[in-house]
Coordinates of C-alpha atoms in Angstrom, one line a residue:
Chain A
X1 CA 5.1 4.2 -29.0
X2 CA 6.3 2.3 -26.1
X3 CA 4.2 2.5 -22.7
X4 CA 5.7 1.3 -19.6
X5 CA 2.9 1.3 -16.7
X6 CA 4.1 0.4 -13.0
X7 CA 1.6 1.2 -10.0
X8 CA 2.7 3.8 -7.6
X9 CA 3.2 2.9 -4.3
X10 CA 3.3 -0.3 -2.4
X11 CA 4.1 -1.3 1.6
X12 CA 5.2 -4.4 3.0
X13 CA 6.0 -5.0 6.4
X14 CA 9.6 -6.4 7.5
X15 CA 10.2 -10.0 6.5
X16 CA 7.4 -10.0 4.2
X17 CA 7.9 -10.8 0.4
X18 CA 7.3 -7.6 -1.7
X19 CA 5.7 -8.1 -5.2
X20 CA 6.3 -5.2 -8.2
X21 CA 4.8 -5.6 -11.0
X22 CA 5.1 -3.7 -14.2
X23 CA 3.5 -3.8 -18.1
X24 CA 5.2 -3.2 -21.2
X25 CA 4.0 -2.5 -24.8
X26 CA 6.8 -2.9 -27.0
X27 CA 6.6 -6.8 -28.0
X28 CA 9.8 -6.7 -29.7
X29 CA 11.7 -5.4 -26.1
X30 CA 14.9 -8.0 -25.7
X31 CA 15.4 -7.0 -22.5
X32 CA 14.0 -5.7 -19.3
X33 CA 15.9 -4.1 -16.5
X34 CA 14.5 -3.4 -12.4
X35 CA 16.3 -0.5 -11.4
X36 CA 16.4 0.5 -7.9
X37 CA 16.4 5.0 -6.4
X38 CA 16.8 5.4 -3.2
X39 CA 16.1 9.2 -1.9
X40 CA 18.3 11.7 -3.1
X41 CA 20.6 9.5 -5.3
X42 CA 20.6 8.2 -8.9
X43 CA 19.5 5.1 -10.3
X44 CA 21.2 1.6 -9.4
X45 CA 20.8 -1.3 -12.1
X46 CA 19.5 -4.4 -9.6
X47 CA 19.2 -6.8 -12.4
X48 CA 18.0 -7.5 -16.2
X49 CA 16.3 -10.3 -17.9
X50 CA 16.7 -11.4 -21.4
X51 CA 12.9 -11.9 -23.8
X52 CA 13.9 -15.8 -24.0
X53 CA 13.7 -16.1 -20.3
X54 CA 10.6 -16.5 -17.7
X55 CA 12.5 -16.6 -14.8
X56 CA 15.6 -15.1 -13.3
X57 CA 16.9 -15.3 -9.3
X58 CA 19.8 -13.9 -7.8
X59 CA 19.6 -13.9 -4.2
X60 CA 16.5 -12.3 -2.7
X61 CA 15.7 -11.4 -6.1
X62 CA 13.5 -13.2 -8.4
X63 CA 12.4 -11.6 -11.6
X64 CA 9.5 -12.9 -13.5
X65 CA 8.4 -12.5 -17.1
X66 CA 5.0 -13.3 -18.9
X67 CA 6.1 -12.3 -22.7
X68 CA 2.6 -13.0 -23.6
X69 CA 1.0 -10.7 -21.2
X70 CA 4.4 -8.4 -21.4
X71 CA 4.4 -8.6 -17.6
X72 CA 7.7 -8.4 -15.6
X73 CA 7.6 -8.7 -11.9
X74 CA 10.0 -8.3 -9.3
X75 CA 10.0 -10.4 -5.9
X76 CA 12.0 -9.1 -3.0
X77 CA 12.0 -12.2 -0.1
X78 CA 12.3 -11.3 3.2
X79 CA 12.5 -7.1 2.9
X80 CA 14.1 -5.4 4.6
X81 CA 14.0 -1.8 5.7
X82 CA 16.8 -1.1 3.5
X83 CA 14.7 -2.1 0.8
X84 CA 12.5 1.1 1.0
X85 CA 12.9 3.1 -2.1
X86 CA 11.6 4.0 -5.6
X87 CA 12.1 0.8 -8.4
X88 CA 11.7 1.3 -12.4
X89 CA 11.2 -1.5 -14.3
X90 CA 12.3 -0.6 -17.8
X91 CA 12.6 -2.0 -21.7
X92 CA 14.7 -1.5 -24.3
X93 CA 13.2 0.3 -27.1
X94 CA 14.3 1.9 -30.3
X95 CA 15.5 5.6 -31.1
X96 CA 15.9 5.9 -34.8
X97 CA 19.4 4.0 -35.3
X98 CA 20.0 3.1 -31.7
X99 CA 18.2 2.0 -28.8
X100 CA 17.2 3.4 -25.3
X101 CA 15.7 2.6 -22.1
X102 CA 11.9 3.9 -21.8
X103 CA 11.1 3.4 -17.7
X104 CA 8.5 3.0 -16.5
X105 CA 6.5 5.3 -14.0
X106 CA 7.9 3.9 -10.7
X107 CA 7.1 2.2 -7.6
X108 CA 7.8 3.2 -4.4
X109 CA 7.9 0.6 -1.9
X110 CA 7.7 1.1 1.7
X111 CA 8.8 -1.3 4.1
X112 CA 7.4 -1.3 7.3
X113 CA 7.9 -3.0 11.1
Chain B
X1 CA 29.9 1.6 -6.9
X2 CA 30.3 3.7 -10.3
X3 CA 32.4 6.7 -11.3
X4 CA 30.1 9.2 -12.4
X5 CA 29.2 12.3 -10.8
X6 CA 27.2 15.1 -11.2
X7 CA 27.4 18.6 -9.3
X8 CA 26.7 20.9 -8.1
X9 CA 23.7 18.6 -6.1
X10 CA 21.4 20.8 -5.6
X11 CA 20.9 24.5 -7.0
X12 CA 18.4 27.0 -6.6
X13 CA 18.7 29.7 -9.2
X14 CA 16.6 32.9 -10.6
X15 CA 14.4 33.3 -13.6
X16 CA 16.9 34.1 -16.8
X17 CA 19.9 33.1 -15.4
X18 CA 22.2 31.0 -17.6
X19 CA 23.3 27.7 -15.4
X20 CA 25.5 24.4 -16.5
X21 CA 25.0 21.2 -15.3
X22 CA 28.2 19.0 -14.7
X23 CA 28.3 15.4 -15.0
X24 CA 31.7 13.7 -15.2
X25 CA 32.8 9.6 -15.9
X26 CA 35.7 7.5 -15.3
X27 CA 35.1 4.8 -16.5
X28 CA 35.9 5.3 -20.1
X29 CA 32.2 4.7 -21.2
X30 CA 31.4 6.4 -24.9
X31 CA 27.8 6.8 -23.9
X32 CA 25.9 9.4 -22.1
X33 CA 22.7 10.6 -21.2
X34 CA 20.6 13.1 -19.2
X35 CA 17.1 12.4 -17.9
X36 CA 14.7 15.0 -16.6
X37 CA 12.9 13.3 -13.6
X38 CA 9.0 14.6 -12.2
X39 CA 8.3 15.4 -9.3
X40 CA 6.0 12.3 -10.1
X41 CA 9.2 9.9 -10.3
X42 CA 8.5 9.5 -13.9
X43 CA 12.2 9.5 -15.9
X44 CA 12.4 11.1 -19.5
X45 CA 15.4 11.1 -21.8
X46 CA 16.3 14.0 -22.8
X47 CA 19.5 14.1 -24.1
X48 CA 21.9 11.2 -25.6
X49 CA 25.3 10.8 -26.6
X50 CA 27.5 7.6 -28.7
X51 CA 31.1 9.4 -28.1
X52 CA 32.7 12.8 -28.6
X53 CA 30.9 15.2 -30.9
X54 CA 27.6 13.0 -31.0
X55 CA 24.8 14.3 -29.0
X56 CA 21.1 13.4 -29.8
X57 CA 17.9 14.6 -28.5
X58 CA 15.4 12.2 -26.3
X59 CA 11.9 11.4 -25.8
X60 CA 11.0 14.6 -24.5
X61 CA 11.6 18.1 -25.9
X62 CA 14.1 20.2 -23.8
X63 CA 15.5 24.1 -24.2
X64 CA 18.5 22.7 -22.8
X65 CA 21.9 21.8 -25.0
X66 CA 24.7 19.5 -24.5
X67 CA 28.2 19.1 -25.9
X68 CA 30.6 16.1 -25.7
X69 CA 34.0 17.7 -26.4
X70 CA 35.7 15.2 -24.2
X71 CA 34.5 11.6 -23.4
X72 CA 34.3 11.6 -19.6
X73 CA 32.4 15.0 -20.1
X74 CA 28.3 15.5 -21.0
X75 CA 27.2 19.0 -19.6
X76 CA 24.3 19.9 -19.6
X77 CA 23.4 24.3 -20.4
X78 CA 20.2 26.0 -20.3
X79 CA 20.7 29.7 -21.6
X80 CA 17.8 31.1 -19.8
X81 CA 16.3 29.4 -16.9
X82 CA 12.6 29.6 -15.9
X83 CA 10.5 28.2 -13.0
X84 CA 9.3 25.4 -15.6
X85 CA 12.9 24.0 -15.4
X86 CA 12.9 23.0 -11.7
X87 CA 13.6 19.3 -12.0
X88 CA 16.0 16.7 -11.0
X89 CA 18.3 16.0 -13.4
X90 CA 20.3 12.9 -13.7
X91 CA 23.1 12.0 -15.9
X92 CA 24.1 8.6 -16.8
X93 CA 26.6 6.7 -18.9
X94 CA 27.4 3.3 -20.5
X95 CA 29.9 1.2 -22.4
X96 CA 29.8 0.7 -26.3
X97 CA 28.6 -2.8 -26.4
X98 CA 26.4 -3.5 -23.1
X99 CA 24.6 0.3 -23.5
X100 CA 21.8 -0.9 -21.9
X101 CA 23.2 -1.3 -18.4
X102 CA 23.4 2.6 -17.4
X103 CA 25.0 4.0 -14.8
X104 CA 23.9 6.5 -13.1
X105 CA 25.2 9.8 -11.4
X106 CA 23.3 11.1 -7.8
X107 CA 21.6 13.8 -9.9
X108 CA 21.5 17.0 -9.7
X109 CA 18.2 18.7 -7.9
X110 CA 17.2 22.2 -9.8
X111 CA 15.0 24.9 -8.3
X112 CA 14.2 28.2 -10.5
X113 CA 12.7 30.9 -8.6

């Protein structure tokens, strides 16, 4: 079955870079999505990356993939306070027929000043 | 920002009560799904739906039900609540051909006393 394995917390101060970093099982996963919770709200897509990438960037966000290791990261430059929140990384898998998302176990990142 | 929403937002209910969770969308997306979310953070599909009269069960085994008469519409019923129920619960949604990039609804926080 698929296993998705994030660590659980992680604090950064202001203006630091902020490293997640998440493992996958499923070797056949096409793609892998960061999604971003802040408290009391539902889950916001931040960005994906396709299995035939290593490396995607959009603005302060840099996504890395080892598909040999089936290790995604996510960099956040320069965080911010606003930054502070609860991020799943998570693969696509299959159900059956169809596919679904498994996430993984979250990260909750704390940004300090 | 994405039309879905969920209510009521928080509840706080007694043991046997029957309750239905709400969760609406806008934006014409054929598929939904409902996650039952730890106290831990960790997110588990419970329910799943490709378009009206299609509903699926998830990764993890629920007592709850869902119908999807209508496609902006994916309650979610539990007949007879009990304290093991207290969860968040969050509903999300997605087009036909990019299903993985869900949106999500701000969830809907469940106490059962």
């Amino acid at each position: 079955g698929e296993d998705v394995e994030q660590s659980l917390f992680l604090s950064v101060r202001e203006g630091d870079s902020s490293v997640i970093n998440c493992t996958y099982t499923d070797s056949s996963s096409t793609y892998l999505y960061w999604y971003k919770q802040e408290p009391g709200a539902g889950l916001q897509l931040l960005t994906y990356i396709f299995s035939n990438m290593d490396m995607k960037q959009d603005q302060r966000l840099t996504v890395l993939l080892n598909k040999k290791d089936k290790h995604l990261s996510l960099r956040i430059a320069d965080t911010q306070t606003g930054d502070s929140a609860i991020y799943f990384c998570a693969e696509k898998s299959r159900a059956g027929t169809a596919s679904k998302l498994t996430f993984g176990t979250g990260t909750r990142l704390q940004v300090t000043l | 920002e994405a039309d879905i929403y969920q209510t009521p937002r928080y509840l706080v209910i007694g043991t046997g009560k029957k309750i239905t969770l709400e969760c609406s969308q806008t934006m014409g997306h054929d598929k939904m799904y409902w996650y039952q979310q730890d106290p831990g953070m960790e997110l588990h599909l419970i329910h799943y739906s490709y378009g009206v009269n299609s509903t699926e069960k998830g990764d993890l085994s629920s007592e709850s039900t869902v119908s999807r008469i209508r496609t902006e519409h994916f309650p979610l019923t539990l007949e007879s609540a009990r304290p093991s129920h207290t969860s968040q619960y969050l509903c999300a949604s997605s087009k036909r051909d990019r299903d993985l990039e869900q949106y999500f609804g701000p969830g809907t926080r469940l106490t059962v006393t």
